[in-house]
mmCIF file of C-alpha atoms in Angstrom:
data_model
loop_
_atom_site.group_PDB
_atom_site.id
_atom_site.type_symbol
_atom_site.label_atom_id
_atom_site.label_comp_id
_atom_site.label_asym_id
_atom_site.label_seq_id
_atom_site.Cartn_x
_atom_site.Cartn_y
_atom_site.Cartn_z
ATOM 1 C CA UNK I 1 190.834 44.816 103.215
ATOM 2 C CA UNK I 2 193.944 44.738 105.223
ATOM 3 C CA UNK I 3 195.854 41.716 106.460
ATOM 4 C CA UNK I 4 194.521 42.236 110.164
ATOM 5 C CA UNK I 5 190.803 42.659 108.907
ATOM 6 C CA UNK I 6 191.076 39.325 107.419
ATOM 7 C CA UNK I 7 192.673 37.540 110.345
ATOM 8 C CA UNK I 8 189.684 39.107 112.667
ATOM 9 C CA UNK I 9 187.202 37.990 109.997
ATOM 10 C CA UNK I 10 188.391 34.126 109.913
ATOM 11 C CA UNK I 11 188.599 33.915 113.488
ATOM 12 C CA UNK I 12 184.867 34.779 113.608
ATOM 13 C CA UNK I 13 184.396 32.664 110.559
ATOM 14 C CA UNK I 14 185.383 29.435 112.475
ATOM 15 C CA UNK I 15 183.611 30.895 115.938
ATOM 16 C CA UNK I 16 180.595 31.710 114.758
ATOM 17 C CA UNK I 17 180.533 28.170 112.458
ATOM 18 C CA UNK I 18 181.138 26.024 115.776
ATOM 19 C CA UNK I 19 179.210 28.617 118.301
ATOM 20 C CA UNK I 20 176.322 29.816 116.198
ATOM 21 C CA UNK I 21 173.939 28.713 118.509
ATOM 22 C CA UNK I 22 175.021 30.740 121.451
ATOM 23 C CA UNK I 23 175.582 33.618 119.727
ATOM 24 C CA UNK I 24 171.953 33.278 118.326
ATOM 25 C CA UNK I 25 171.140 33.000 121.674
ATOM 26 C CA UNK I 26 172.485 36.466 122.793
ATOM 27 C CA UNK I 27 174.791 38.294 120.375
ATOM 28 C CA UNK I 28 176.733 40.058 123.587
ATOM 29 C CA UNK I 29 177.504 37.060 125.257
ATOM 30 C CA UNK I 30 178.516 35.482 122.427
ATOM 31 C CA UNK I 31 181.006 38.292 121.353
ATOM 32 C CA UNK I 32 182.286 38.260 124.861
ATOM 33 C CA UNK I 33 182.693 34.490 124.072
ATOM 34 C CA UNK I 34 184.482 34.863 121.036
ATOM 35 C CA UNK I 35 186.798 37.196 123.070
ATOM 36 C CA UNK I 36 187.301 34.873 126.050
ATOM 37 C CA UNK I 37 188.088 31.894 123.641
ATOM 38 C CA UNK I 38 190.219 33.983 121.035
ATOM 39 C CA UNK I 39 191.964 37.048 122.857
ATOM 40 C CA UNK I 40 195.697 35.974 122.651
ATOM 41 C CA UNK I 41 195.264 35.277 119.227
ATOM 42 C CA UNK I 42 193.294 38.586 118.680
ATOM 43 C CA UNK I 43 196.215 40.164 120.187
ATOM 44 C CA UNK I 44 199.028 38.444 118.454
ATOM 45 C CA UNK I 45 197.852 38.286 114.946
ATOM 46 C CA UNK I 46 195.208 40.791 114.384
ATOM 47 C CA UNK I 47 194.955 43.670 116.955
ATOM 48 C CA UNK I 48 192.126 45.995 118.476
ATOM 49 C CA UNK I 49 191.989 47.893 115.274
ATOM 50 C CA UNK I 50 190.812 44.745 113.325
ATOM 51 C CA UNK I 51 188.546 43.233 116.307
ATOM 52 C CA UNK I 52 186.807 47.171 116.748
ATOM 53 C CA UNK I 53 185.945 46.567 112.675
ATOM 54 C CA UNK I 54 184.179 42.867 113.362
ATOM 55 C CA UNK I 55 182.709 44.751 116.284
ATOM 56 C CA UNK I 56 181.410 47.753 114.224
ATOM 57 C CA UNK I 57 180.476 45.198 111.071
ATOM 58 C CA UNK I 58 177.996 43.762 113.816
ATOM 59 C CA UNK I 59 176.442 46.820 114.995
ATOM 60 C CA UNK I 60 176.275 47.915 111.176
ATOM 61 C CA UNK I 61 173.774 44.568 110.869
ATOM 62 C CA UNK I 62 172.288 45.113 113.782
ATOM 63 C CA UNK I 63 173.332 41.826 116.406
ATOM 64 C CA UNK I 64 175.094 44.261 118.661
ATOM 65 C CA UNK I 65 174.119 47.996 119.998
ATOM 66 C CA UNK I 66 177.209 50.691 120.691
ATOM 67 C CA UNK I 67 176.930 50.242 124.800
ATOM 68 C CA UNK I 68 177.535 46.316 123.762
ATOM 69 C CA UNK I 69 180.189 47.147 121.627
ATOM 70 C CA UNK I 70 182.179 49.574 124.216
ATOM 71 C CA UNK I 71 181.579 46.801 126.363
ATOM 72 C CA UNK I 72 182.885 43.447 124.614
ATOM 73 C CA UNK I 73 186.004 46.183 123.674
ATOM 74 C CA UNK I 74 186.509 46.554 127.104
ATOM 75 C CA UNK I 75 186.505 43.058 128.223
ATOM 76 C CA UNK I 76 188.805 42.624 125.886
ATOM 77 C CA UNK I 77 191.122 45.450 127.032
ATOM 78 C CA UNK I 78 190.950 43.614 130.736
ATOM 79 C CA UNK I 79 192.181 40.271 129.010
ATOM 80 C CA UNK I 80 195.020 41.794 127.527
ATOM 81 C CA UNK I 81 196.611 44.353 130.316
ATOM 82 C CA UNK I 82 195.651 47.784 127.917
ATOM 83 C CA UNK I 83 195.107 48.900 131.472
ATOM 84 C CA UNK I 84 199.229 48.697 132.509
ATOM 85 C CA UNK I 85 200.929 49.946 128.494
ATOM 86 C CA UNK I 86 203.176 52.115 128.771
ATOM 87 C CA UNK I 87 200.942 56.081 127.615
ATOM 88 C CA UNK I 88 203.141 59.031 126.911
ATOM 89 C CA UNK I 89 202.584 62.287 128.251
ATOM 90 C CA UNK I 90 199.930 63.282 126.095
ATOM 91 C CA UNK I 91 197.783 59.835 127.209
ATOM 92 C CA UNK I 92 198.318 58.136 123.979
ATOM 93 C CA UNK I 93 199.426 54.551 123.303
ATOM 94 C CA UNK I 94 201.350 55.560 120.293
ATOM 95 C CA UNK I 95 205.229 54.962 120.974
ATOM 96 C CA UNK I 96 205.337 55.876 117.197
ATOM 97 C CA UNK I 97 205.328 59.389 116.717
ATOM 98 C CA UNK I 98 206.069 62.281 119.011
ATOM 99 C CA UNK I 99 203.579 65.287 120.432
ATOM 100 C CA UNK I 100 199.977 65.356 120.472
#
């Protein structure tokens, strides 16, 4: 498990222990919660990478379907700005490496 994958998980580790009831409640919202409450931190130590594997983990055991998933990813795209990075020519995000 990488370093990111571990942030991600104990940020939902001390969510979900002081929220469980609204997630209970309704899993979306309660991801879009999480988001709302944790995005910069999301951002700054873990990454969309890390938060798309809690996302998957919950659709895996069933609290969230895909459409919610693409969803509470969105949101948290809006939070962020994904919307104004810089995207090379070939509409990828990767300043890394060069061509398609």
């Amino acid at each position: 498990m990488t370093d990111e994958n571990k942030v991600i998980c104990a940020l939902w580790a001390r969510w979900i222990f002081l929220n469980r009831r609204k997630f209970l409640a309704d899993f979306e919202v309660g991801a879009l919660d999480f988001i709302d409450e944790y995005c910069w931190m999301i951002y700054w130590a873990a990454g969309w990478r890390a938060l798309r594997y809690l996302l998957l983990m919950l659709m895996a055991n069933r609290f969230l379907k895909a459409e919610e998933v693409a969803n509470v990813l969105k949101h948290y795209q809006r939070k962020i700005g994904m919307d104004f990075w810089y995207t090379d020519e070939y509409g990828s995000r990767n300043t890394a490496g060069a061509g398609p």
